[in-house]
C-alpha cells in the first residue's frame, strides 16, 4: 500500500510539473505529423490561390489585350513598373506570370498539398503508427519547402522580376534572359526538391516499418498505396532535376556552359561564355522528373477518390488488387516515357517508336484504375454528399485528360500539336479538375 501511495504521489508530482509546449514549439516548429500536415495544407492552399491569381491576370490579357487589368492594374504598375505600364500586361510580364504560374501550381501547391498535407496527416493514421518514422526530418521537410516558397515569392520583387522562361526553364533562353529571377528560381527549386526528397523518404519508411501488427501489404488502404508509389517516384526522379538545377545555377552564376552550345548568338553577337554544352541534356533531366511528376500529382488524388467512393457507396472498393498492381505498373512505366515530350528535338525514328510504345502502354493501368472506380459505384447505396460529387466529377475529367493525351503520344500528330493550346488543355484536364477535384 505504501509503495502504491508513493508511486501515485510521484505520478502526481510529475503531472504537476508537466507544462504544455509554447506556441512556437507547438505550431511552428512542431514534430507532430498532424500539425505538419496542417502547415503544409495551409501554405499550399495559399500558393494555390496565388497561382490562380496569376492565371486570372494572364486570361484577362488574352481576352482584352492592351487594356489595363481591373482592380489589380495599379498594383501591377507599382510592383513591376515598365512591365505593367498603366496596368497593362506586357509580353515580358506575361512570360513571367506564365513561368511562375506553372512552377507555383506544380511544385508549391499541388504536390505539397497531396503528399505533404494529406500524406503526412493520414498515412500514419491509416497504417496504425503513432507518428511518422522520422518526426524531426518531417519538420525539416516543411521548413525547406517554406524557404523555397519564400525565395520563389521574393523573386517577383527584385529588379527585372521573376523567372521568364516557362516552368520548364529550357536553356539557352533561361540563361540569357537579363534578370536574376532565374537564379532565384533555381535556388528555390533546390530547396523544394530537397523538401520532397526528405518527405518521400519519410513516408516510404513509415509505410514499410511502422505498420500495425496484422496490417499486411494487401490490407493497406489504397490511399496508402498511392502515397507509397508517389513517394518512390519523387525519391527516384527528383535527384536528376536537383543535379540539373545546380548545373544551370553554375551556368547562370559562374559562367560555365554545361547547357550552352557552341556558336550561340545572343542579340546578333556570339555569346562569350558558351561552348560544348547541350540544351537537350536539360530537357532529358527535366522531363525524367516531370513525367513521373504527373503521376505524383494524380495518384494521391486517385487514392482520395477511392476512399470517398468506398465510404459513400457503403461497400468496399471493387478490384482492390487490380488497383494496387496498376498503380505499381503506372509508377514503373512512368520512368520510361519521358522523351515523348521531346519528339521535336530531332530524335531518331527508332527511339521515337520506343517512347510511343511505352506511352500507349502507360494508358492501360490508368484505364484499369478508372474502370475499378467506376464499377465500384455499381450496386452501391450512394450518398451524394459534397465530397462524393467532387469524386464523381473527377472520373470523367481524368478520362478526358487521358484521351486527349493519346494524340500527343504519337510523334506524327505531336509534331503538329506540340506547343499549342491543345497540350495546355490536355495537361489541365488531368491536373486542374482531376487532381484538385480529388
CSV table of C-alpha atoms in Angstrom, one decimal:
chain,number,residue,atom,x,y,z
A,1,UNK,CA,0.0,0.0,0.0
A,2,UNK,CA,2.8,2.4,1.0
A,3,UNK,CA,4.7,1.8,-2.3
A,4,UNK,CA,1.5,2.3,-4.3
A,5,UNK,CA,0.8,5.6,-2.5
A,6,UNK,CA,4.4,6.6,-3.1
A,7,UNK,CA,4.0,5.9,-6.8
A,8,UNK,CA,0.8,7.8,-7.0
A,9,UNK,CA,2.4,10.8,-5.2
A,10,UNK,CA,5.3,10.6,-7.7
A,11,UNK,CA,3.0,10.5,-10.7
A,12,UNK,CA,1.0,13.4,-9.3
A,13,UNK,CA,4.2,15.3,-8.7
A,14,UNK,CA,5.3,14.7,-12.4
A,15,UNK,CA,1.9,15.7,-13.7
A,16,UNK,CA,2.0,18.9,-11.7
A,17,UNK,CA,5.4,19.9,-13.2
A,18,UNK,CA,4.4,18.9,-16.8
A,19,UNK,CA,3.8,22.0,-19.0
A,20,UNK,CA,2.4,22.5,-22.4
A,21,UNK,CA,4.8,23.4,-25.2
A,22,UNK,CA,4.7,27.1,-26.2
A,23,UNK,CA,3.0,28.4,-29.4
A,24,UNK,CA,6.2,28.3,-31.5
A,25,UNK,CA,7.1,24.7,-30.4
A,26,UNK,CA,3.5,23.5,-30.9
A,27,UNK,CA,2.5,25.2,-34.2
A,28,UNK,CA,5.7,26.5,-35.9
A,29,UNK,CA,8.5,24.0,-35.0
A,30,UNK,CA,6.2,21.1,-34.4
A,31,UNK,CA,7.2,17.4,-34.9
A,32,UNK,CA,3.6,16.2,-34.7
A,33,UNK,CA,2.6,14.7,-38.1
A,34,UNK,CA,-0.9,16.2,-37.9
A,35,UNK,CA,0.4,19.8,-37.2
A,36,UNK,CA,3.0,19.4,-40.0
A,37,UNK,CA,0.2,18.2,-42.4
A,38,UNK,CA,-1.9,21.2,-41.5
A,39,UNK,CA,1.1,23.5,-42.0
A,40,UNK,CA,1.7,22.0,-45.5
A,41,UNK,CA,-2.1,22.3,-46.2
A,42,UNK,CA,-2.4,26.0,-45.3
A,43,UNK,CA,0.8,27.0,-47.1
A,44,UNK,CA,0.0,25.0,-50.2
A,45,UNK,CA,-3.6,26.5,-50.4
A,46,UNK,CA,-2.1,30.0,-50.1
A,47,UNK,CA,0.2,29.3,-53.0
A,48,UNK,CA,-2.7,27.7,-54.9
A,49,UNK,CA,-4.7,30.9,-54.6
A,50,UNK,CA,-1.7,33.0,-55.7
A,51,UNK,CA,-1.1,30.8,-58.7
A,52,UNK,CA,-4.8,31.1,-59.6
A,53,UNK,CA,-4.5,34.9,-59.4
A,54,UNK,CA,-1.5,34.9,-61.8
A,55,UNK,CA,-3.6,32.8,-64.2
A,56,UNK,CA,-6.6,35.1,-63.9
A,57,UNK,CA,-4.4,38.1,-65.0
A,58,UNK,CA,-3.0,36.1,-67.9
A,59,UNK,CA,-6.5,35.2,-69.1
A,60,UNK,CA,-7.6,38.8,-68.8
A,61,UNK,CA,-4.6,39.9,-71.0
A,62,UNK,CA,-5.6,37.3,-73.7
A,63,UNK,CA,-9.3,38.3,-73.6
A,64,UNK,CA,-8.6,42.1,-73.5
A,65,UNK,CA,-5.1,42.7,-75.0
A,66,UNK,CA,-3.7,46.2,-74.4
A,67,UNK,CA,-6.2,47.1,-71.7
A,68,UNK,CA,-5.5,47.8,-68.1
A,69,UNK,CA,-6.2,44.9,-65.7
A,70,UNK,CA,-9.1,45.9,-63.5
A,71,UNK,CA,-8.7,46.1,-59.7
A,72,UNK,CA,-5.1,44.9,-59.6
A,73,UNK,CA,-3.8,47.1,-62.5
A,74,UNK,CA,-2.4,49.9,-60.3
A,75,UNK,CA,-0.8,47.3,-58.0
A,76,UNK,CA,0.9,45.6,-61.0
A,77,UNK,CA,2.2,49.0,-62.2
A,78,UNK,CA,3.5,49.8,-58.7
A,79,UNK,CA,5.4,46.5,-58.4
A,80,UNK,CA,6.6,45.9,-62.0
A,81,UNK,CA,6.8,49.5,-63.3
A,82,UNK,CA,7.6,49.4,-67.0
A,83,UNK,CA,6.5,45.8,-67.4
A,84,UNK,CA,3.0,46.8,-66.4
A,85,UNK,CA,2.8,50.4,-67.5
A,86,UNK,CA,-0.7,51.9,-66.8
A,87,UNK,CA,-1.7,48.4,-65.5
A,88,UNK,CA,-1.3,46.8,-69.0
A,89,UNK,CA,0.3,43.4,-69.1
A,90,UNK,CA,3.4,43.5,-71.3
A,91,UNK,CA,4.9,40.4,-73.1
A,92,UNK,CA,7.7,40.1,-70.5
A,93,UNK,CA,5.2,40.2,-67.6
A,94,UNK,CA,3.0,37.6,-69.4
A,95,UNK,CA,6.0,35.3,-69.8
A,96,UNK,CA,6.9,35.9,-66.1
A,97,UNK,CA,3.4,35.1,-64.9
A,98,UNK,CA,3.2,32.0,-67.2
A,99,UNK,CA,6.5,30.6,-65.9
A,100,UNK,CA,5.7,31.3,-62.2
A,101,UNK,CA,2.1,30.1,-62.5
A,102,UNK,CA,3.3,26.6,-63.7
A,103,UNK,CA,6.1,26.5,-61.1
A,104,UNK,CA,3.9,27.5,-58.2
A,105,UNK,CA,0.9,25.3,-59.1
A,106,UNK,CA,3.0,22.1,-59.6
A,107,UNK,CA,5.9,22.5,-57.1
A,108,UNK,CA,4.4,24.8,-54.4
A,109,UNK,CA,0.7,23.9,-54.4
A,110,UNK,CA,-0.5,20.5,-55.7
A,111,UNK,CA,2.4,18.3,-54.7
A,112,UNK,CA,2.8,19.7,-51.2
A,113,UNK,CA,-1.0,19.6,-50.8
A,114,UNK,CA,-1.3,15.9,-51.8
A,115,UNK,CA,1.9,14.4,-50.4
A,116,UNK,CA,2.8,16.9,-47.8
A,117,UNK,CA,-0.6,17.7,-46.3
A,118,UNK,CA,-2.7,14.6,-46.9
A,119,UNK,CA,0.3,12.2,-46.8
A,120,UNK,CA,1.6,13.5,-43.5
A,121,UNK,CA,-1.8,13.7,-41.8
A,122,UNK,CA,-3.4,10.5,-43.0
A,123,UNK,CA,-0.6,7.9,-43.7
A,124,UNK,CA,0.4,7.3,-40.1
A,125,UNK,CA,-3.2,7.1,-39.0
A,126,UNK,CA,-4.1,4.6,-41.8
A,127,UNK,CA,-1.2,2.3,-41.2
A,128,UNK,CA,-1.7,2.4,-37.4
A,129,UNK,CA,1.5,4.3,-36.5
A,130,UNK,CA,1.7,6.9,-33.7
A,131,UNK,CA,3.7,9.3,-35.9
A,132,UNK,CA,6.0,9.4,-38.9
A,133,UNK,CA,9.2,7.4,-38.8
A,134,UNK,CA,11.4,10.5,-38.6
A,135,UNK,CA,9.5,13.3,-37.0
A,136,UNK,CA,12.3,15.9,-37.0
A,137,UNK,CA,13.1,15.1,-40.6
A,138,UNK,CA,9.4,15.7,-41.2
A,139,UNK,CA,9.7,19.2,-39.6
A,140,UNK,CA,12.8,19.9,-41.7
A,141,UNK,CA,11.0,18.9,-44.8
A,142,UNK,CA,8.3,21.5,-44.3
A,143,UNK,CA,10.9,24.1,-43.4
A,144,UNK,CA,12.8,23.5,-46.7
A,145,UNK,CA,9.5,23.8,-48.5
A,146,UNK,CA,8.6,27.1,-46.8
A,147,UNK,CA,12.1,28.6,-47.5
A,148,UNK,CA,11.8,27.5,-51.2
A,149,UNK,CA,8.4,29.1,-51.4
A,150,UNK,CA,9.6,32.4,-49.9
A,151,UNK,CA,12.5,32.5,-52.4
A,152,UNK,CA,10.1,32.0,-55.3
A,153,UNK,CA,7.7,34.6,-54.0
A,154,UNK,CA,10.5,37.1,-53.3
A,155,UNK,CA,11.8,36.8,-56.9
A,156,UNK,CA,8.7,38.9,-58.0
A,157,UNK,CA,10.0,41.9,-56.2
A,158,UNK,CA,13.6,42.0,-57.4
A,159,UNK,CA,14.7,44.3,-60.3
A,160,UNK,CA,13.7,42.6,-63.6
A,161,UNK,CA,11.2,40.4,-61.8
A,162,UNK,CA,10.9,36.6,-61.5
A,163,UNK,CA,11.9,33.9,-64.0
A,164,UNK,CA,10.5,34.4,-67.5
A,165,UNK,CA,11.5,31.2,-69.3
A,166,UNK,CA,8.5,28.9,-68.8
A,167,UNK,CA,8.0,26.5,-65.9
A,168,UNK,CA,10.3,24.1,-67.8
A,169,UNK,CA,13.2,26.7,-67.9
A,170,UNK,CA,14.7,25.5,-71.1
A,171,UNK,CA,18.2,26.7,-71.8
A,172,UNK,CA,19.7,28.7,-73.6
A,173,UNK,CA,16.7,31.0,-73.2
A,174,UNK,CA,16.7,30.7,-69.4
A,175,UNK,CA,20.4,31.5,-69.2
A,176,UNK,CA,20.3,34.6,-71.4
A,177,UNK,CA,17.2,36.4,-70.0
A,178,UNK,CA,18.7,39.6,-68.4
A,179,UNK,CA,17.3,39.2,-64.9
A,180,UNK,CA,18.3,37.5,-61.7
A,181,UNK,CA,14.8,35.9,-61.5
A,182,UNK,CA,16.1,32.7,-63.0
A,183,UNK,CA,18.8,32.4,-60.3
A,184,UNK,CA,16.1,32.8,-57.6
A,185,UNK,CA,14.0,30.2,-59.4
A,186,UNK,CA,16.9,27.6,-59.4
A,187,UNK,CA,17.7,28.3,-55.8
A,188,UNK,CA,14.1,27.9,-54.8
A,189,UNK,CA,13.8,24.6,-56.8
A,190,UNK,CA,16.9,23.2,-54.9
A,191,UNK,CA,15.1,23.8,-51.6
A,192,UNK,CA,11.8,22.4,-52.9
A,193,UNK,CA,13.4,19.3,-54.3
A,194,UNK,CA,15.3,18.7,-51.0
A,195,UNK,CA,12.0,19.0,-49.1
A,196,UNK,CA,10.3,16.5,-51.4
A,197,UNK,CA,13.2,14.0,-51.0
A,198,UNK,CA,13.1,14.2,-47.2
A,199,UNK,CA,9.3,13.9,-47.1
A,200,UNK,CA,9.1,11.0,-49.5
A,201,UNK,CA,11.8,9.0,-47.8
A,202,UNK,CA,9.9,9.6,-44.5
A,203,UNK,CA,6.6,8.3,-46.0
A,204,UNK,CA,8.2,5.2,-47.5
A,205,UNK,CA,9.9,4.3,-44.2
A,206,UNK,CA,6.7,4.9,-42.2
A,207,UNK,CA,4.7,2.6,-44.5
A,208,UNK,CA,7.3,-0.2,-44.6
A,209,UNK,CA,8.4,-0.1,-40.9
A,210,UNK,CA,5.6,1.3,-38.8
A,211,UNK,CA,2.5,-0.7,-39.9
A,212,UNK,CA,0.4,-2.0,-37.1
A,213,UNK,CA,0.6,-5.8,-36.3
A,214,UNK,CA,-1.7,-7.6,-38.8
A,215,UNK,CA,-1.6,-4.7,-41.3
A,216,UNK,CA,-0.3,-6.7,-44.2
A,217,UNK,CA,0.5,-5.1,-47.6
A,218,UNK,CA,-2.8,-6.3,-49.1
A,219,UNK,CA,-4.7,-4.8,-46.2
A,220,UNK,CA,-3.4,-1.3,-46.7
A,221,UNK,CA,-5.9,1.3,-47.8
A,222,UNK,CA,-5.5,2.2,-51.5
A,223,UNK,CA,-4.7,5.8,-50.4
A,224,UNK,CA,-1.6,4.5,-48.6
A,225,UNK,CA,-0.6,2.5,-51.7
A,226,UNK,CA,-1.0,5.7,-53.8
A,227,UNK,CA,1.2,7.7,-51.4
A,228,UNK,CA,3.8,4.8,-51.4
A,229,UNK,CA,4.1,4.8,-55.2
A,230,UNK,CA,4.1,8.6,-55.4
A,231,UNK,CA,6.8,8.8,-52.8
A,232,UNK,CA,9.0,6.3,-54.7
A,233,UNK,CA,8.5,8.4,-57.9
A,234,UNK,CA,9.6,11.6,-56.1
A,235,UNK,CA,12.6,9.8,-54.4
A,236,UNK,CA,13.9,8.4,-57.7
A,237,UNK,CA,13.0,11.1,-60.2
A,238,UNK,CA,13.9,14.3,-58.3
A,239,UNK,CA,17.7,13.8,-57.8
A,240,UNK,CA,18.4,14.2,-61.6
A,241,UNK,CA,16.5,17.5,-61.6
A,242,UNK,CA,18.2,18.7,-58.5
A,243,UNK,CA,21.6,18.0,-60.2
A,244,UNK,CA,20.3,19.8,-63.3
A,245,UNK,CA,19.2,22.8,-61.3
A,246,UNK,CA,22.7,23.1,-59.7
A,247,UNK,CA,24.3,22.7,-63.1
A,248,UNK,CA,22.1,25.5,-64.6
A,249,UNK,CA,22.8,27.6,-61.5
A,250,UNK,CA,26.5,27.2,-62.3
A,251,UNK,CA,25.9,28.3,-65.8
A,252,UNK,CA,24.0,31.3,-64.6
A,253,UNK,CA,26.3,32.4,-61.7
A,254,UNK,CA,29.8,31.2,-62.5
A,255,UNK,CA,29.8,31.4,-66.3
A,256,UNK,CA,30.2,27.7,-67.1
A,257,UNK,CA,28.5,26.4,-70.2
A,258,UNK,CA,27.0,23.0,-69.3
A,259,UNK,CA,23.8,23.8,-71.2
A,260,UNK,CA,25.1,26.4,-73.6
A,261,UNK,CA,26.0,25.2,-77.1
A,262,UNK,CA,28.9,26.3,-79.2
A,263,UNK,CA,28.2,29.2,-81.6
A,264,UNK,CA,25.3,30.6,-79.5
A,265,UNK,CA,24.4,34.0,-80.8
A,266,UNK,CA,22.7,36.5,-78.4
A,267,UNK,CA,21.5,39.8,-79.9
A,268,UNK,CA,23.5,39.2,-83.1
A,269,UNK,CA,26.7,38.6,-81.2
A,270,UNK,CA,28.4,35.3,-80.3
A,271,UNK,CA,28.0,34.7,-76.6
A,272,UNK,CA,31.2,34.8,-74.6
A,273,UNK,CA,30.5,32.1,-72.1
A,274,UNK,CA,29.2,29.4,-74.4
A,275,UNK,CA,30.5,26.2,-75.9
A,276,UNK,CA,30.4,22.5,-75.6
A,277,UNK,CA,27.1,22.4,-73.6
A,278,UNK,CA,23.9,20.6,-74.5
A,279,UNK,CA,20.5,22.3,-74.1
A,280,UNK,CA,18.9,18.9,-74.9
A,281,UNK,CA,20.6,17.4,-71.8
A,282,UNK,CA,18.5,19.8,-69.6
A,283,UNK,CA,15.3,18.6,-71.4
A,284,UNK,CA,16.2,14.9,-70.6
A,285,UNK,CA,17.0,15.7,-66.9
A,286,UNK,CA,13.9,17.8,-66.6
A,287,UNK,CA,11.4,15.5,-68.2
A,288,UNK,CA,12.8,12.5,-66.4
A,289,UNK,CA,11.3,14.1,-63.3
A,290,UNK,CA,8.4,15.9,-64.9
A,291,UNK,CA,6.6,13.0,-66.4
A,292,UNK,CA,6.7,10.9,-63.2
A,293,UNK,CA,5.7,14.1,-61.5
A,294,UNK,CA,2.3,14.0,-63.4
A,295,UNK,CA,1.6,10.6,-61.7
A,296,UNK,CA,2.8,12.1,-58.3
A,297,UNK,CA,0.0,14.7,-58.9
A,298,UNK,CA,-2.7,12.2,-59.9
A,299,UNK,CA,-2.0,9.0,-57.8
A,300,UNK,CA,-2.8,10.5,-54.4
A,301,UNK,CA,-5.9,12.1,-55.9
A,302,UNK,CA,-6.9,8.7,-57.1
A,303,UNK,CA,-6.3,7.3,-53.6
A,304,UNK,CA,-8.5,10.0,-52.0
A,305,UNK,CA,-11.3,9.4,-54.6
A,306,UNK,CA,-11.2,5.7,-53.9
A,307,UNK,CA,-11.6,6.3,-50.1
A,308,UNK,CA,-14.5,8.7,-50.8
A,309,UNK,CA,-16.3,6.3,-53.2
A,310,UNK,CA,-15.9,3.3,-50.9
A,311,UNK,CA,-17.3,5.3,-48.0
A,312,UNK,CA,-20.2,6.8,-49.9
A,313,UNK,CA,-21.2,3.7,-51.8
A,314,UNK,CA,-21.1,1.9,-48.4
A,315,UNK,CA,-19.2,-1.1,-49.8
A,316,UNK,CA,-15.5,-2.0,-50.4
A,317,UNK,CA,-13.8,-0.6,-53.5
A,318,UNK,CA,-14.1,-3.0,-56.4
A,319,UNK,CA,-10.9,-4.7,-57.7
A,320,UNK,CA,-8.6,-3.7,-54.9
A,321,UNK,CA,-5.7,-5.9,-56.1
A,322,UNK,CA,-6.1,-4.6,-59.7
A,323,UNK,CA,-5.9,-1.1,-58.3
A,324,UNK,CA,-2.7,-1.9,-56.4
A,325,UNK,CA,-0.9,-3.7,-59.2
A,326,UNK,CA,-2.0,-1.0,-61.7
A,327,UNK,CA,-0.6,1.8,-59.5
A,328,UNK,CA,2.7,-0.1,-59.2
A,329,UNK,CA,2.8,-0.6,-63.0
A,330,UNK,CA,2.0,3.1,-63.5
A,331,UNK,CA,4.9,4.1,-61.3
A,332,UNK,CA,7.3,1.7,-63.1
A,333,UNK,CA,6.3,2.7,-66.7
A,334,UNK,CA,6.3,6.4,-65.9
A,335,UNK,CA,10.1,6.2,-65.8
A,336,UNK,CA,10.4,5.1,-69.4
A,337,UNK,CA,8.1,7.6,-71.2
A,338,UNK,CA,9.8,11.0,-70.6
A,339,UNK,CA,11.1,11.6,-74.1
A,340,UNK,CA,7.5,11.8,-75.6
A,341,UNK,CA,7.9,15.5,-74.5
A,342,UNK,CA,10.9,15.7,-76.8
A,343,UNK,CA,9.8,14.5,-80.3
A,344,UNK,CA,10.8,17.8,-81.7
A,345,UNK,CA,14.5,17.6,-80.6
A,346,UNK,CA,15.3,15.5,-83.7
A,347,UNK,CA,15.5,12.1,-82.1
A,348,UNK,CA,15.6,9.1,-84.5
A,349,UNK,CA,12.5,7.1,-85.5
A,350,UNK,CA,13.6,4.0,-83.5
A,351,UNK,CA,13.8,6.0,-80.3
A,352,UNK,CA,10.6,7.8,-81.0
A,353,UNK,CA,8.9,4.4,-81.7
A,354,UNK,CA,10.1,3.1,-78.3
A,355,UNK,CA,8.7,6.1,-76.5
A,356,UNK,CA,5.4,6.0,-78.5
A,357,UNK,CA,5.0,2.3,-77.4
A,358,UNK,CA,5.7,2.9,-73.7
A,359,UNK,CA,3.3,5.9,-73.8
A,360,UNK,CA,0.5,3.8,-75.1
A,361,UNK,CA,1.3,1.1,-72.5
A,362,UNK,CA,1.0,3.5,-69.6
A,363,UNK,CA,-2.6,4.3,-70.6
A,364,UNK,CA,-3.5,0.6,-69.7
A,365,UNK,CA,-3.1,0.8,-65.9
A,366,UNK,CA,-4.7,4.2,-65.9
A,367,UNK,CA,-7.8,2.8,-67.6
A,368,UNK,CA,-7.8,-0.2,-65.2
A,369,UNK,CA,-7.8,2.2,-62.2
A,370,UNK,CA,-10.6,4.3,-63.7
A,371,UNK,CA,-12.6,1.2,-64.5
A,372,UNK,CA,-12.3,-0.1,-60.9
A,373,UNK,CA,-13.5,3.2,-59.6
A,374,UNK,CA,-16.5,3.3,-62.0
A,375,UNK,CA,-17.5,-0.3,-61.3
A,376,UNK,CA,-17.3,0.4,-57.5
A,377,UNK,CA,-20.4,2.6,-58.0
A,378,UNK,CA,-22.4,-0.4,-59.3
A,379,UNK,CA,-24.9,-1.7,-56.8
A,380,UNK,CA,-23.9,0.8,-54.1
A,381,UNK,CA,-26.3,2.7,-51.9
A,382,UNK,CA,-24.8,6.0,-52.9
A,383,UNK,CA,-24.8,9.1,-50.7
A,384,UNK,CA,-24.5,12.2,-52.9
A,385,UNK,CA,-22.8,14.5,-50.4
A,386,UNK,CA,-20.2,17.2,-51.5
A,387,UNK,CA,-17.1,15.0,-51.3
A,388,UNK,CA,-18.9,12.3,-53.4
A,389,UNK,CA,-19.9,14.9,-56.1
A,390,UNK,CA,-16.3,16.0,-56.4
A,391,UNK,CA,-15.1,12.4,-56.6
A,392,UNK,CA,-17.7,11.6,-59.3
A,393,UNK,CA,-16.6,14.7,-61.2
A,394,UNK,CA,-13.0,13.5,-61.1
A,395,UNK,CA,-13.8,10.4,-63.1
A,396,UNK,CA,-14.9,12.0,-66.4
A,397,UNK,CA,-12.4,14.8,-66.1
A,398,UNK,CA,-9.5,12.4,-65.7
A,399,UNK,CA,-10.9,10.3,-68.6
A,400,UNK,CA,-11.0,13.3,-70.9
A,401,UNK,CA,-7.5,14.2,-69.8
A,402,UNK,CA,-6.2,10.8,-70.6
A,403,UNK,CA,-8.0,10.6,-74.0
A,404,UNK,CA,-6.7,14.0,-75.1
A,405,UNK,CA,-3.2,12.7,-74.3
A,406,UNK,CA,-3.2,9.9,-76.8
A,407,UNK,CA,-2.6,12.1,-79.9
A,408,UNK,CA,0.3,13.7,-78.1
A,409,UNK,CA,1.9,10.2,-77.6
A,410,UNK,CA,2.3,9.7,-81.3
A,411,UNK,CA,5.2,11.6,-82.9
A,412,UNK,CA,3.3,12.1,-86.2
A,413,UNK,CA,0.5,14.0,-84.6
A,414,UNK,CA,2.6,15.6,-81.8
A,415,UNK,CA,4.7,17.4,-84.4
A,416,UNK,CA,1.7,19.5,-85.2
A,417,UNK,CA,0.1,19.7,-81.7
A,418,UNK,CA,3.3,20.5,-79.8
A,419,UNK,CA,3.4,24.0,-78.2
A,420,UNK,CA,-0.2,24.6,-78.9
A,421,UNK,CA,-3.1,25.2,-76.6
A,422,UNK,CA,-4.1,21.6,-77.1
A,423,UNK,CA,-1.2,20.5,-74.9
A,424,UNK,CA,-2.2,23.0,-72.2
A,425,UNK,CA,-5.8,21.8,-72.4
A,426,UNK,CA,-4.7,18.1,-72.1
A,427,UNK,CA,-2.5,18.8,-69.1
A,428,UNK,CA,-5.0,20.9,-67.3
A,429,UNK,CA,-7.8,18.4,-67.8
A,430,UNK,CA,-5.7,16.0,-65.8
A,431,UNK,CA,-4.2,18.3,-63.2
A,432,UNK,CA,-6.7,21.1,-62.7
A,433,UNK,CA,-10.1,19.4,-62.4
A,434,UNK,CA,-8.6,15.9,-62.0
A,435,UNK,CA,-6.2,16.5,-59.1
A,436,UNK,CA,-7.9,19.4,-57.5
A,437,UNK,CA,-11.3,17.6,-57.5
A,438,UNK,CA,-9.5,14.7,-55.9
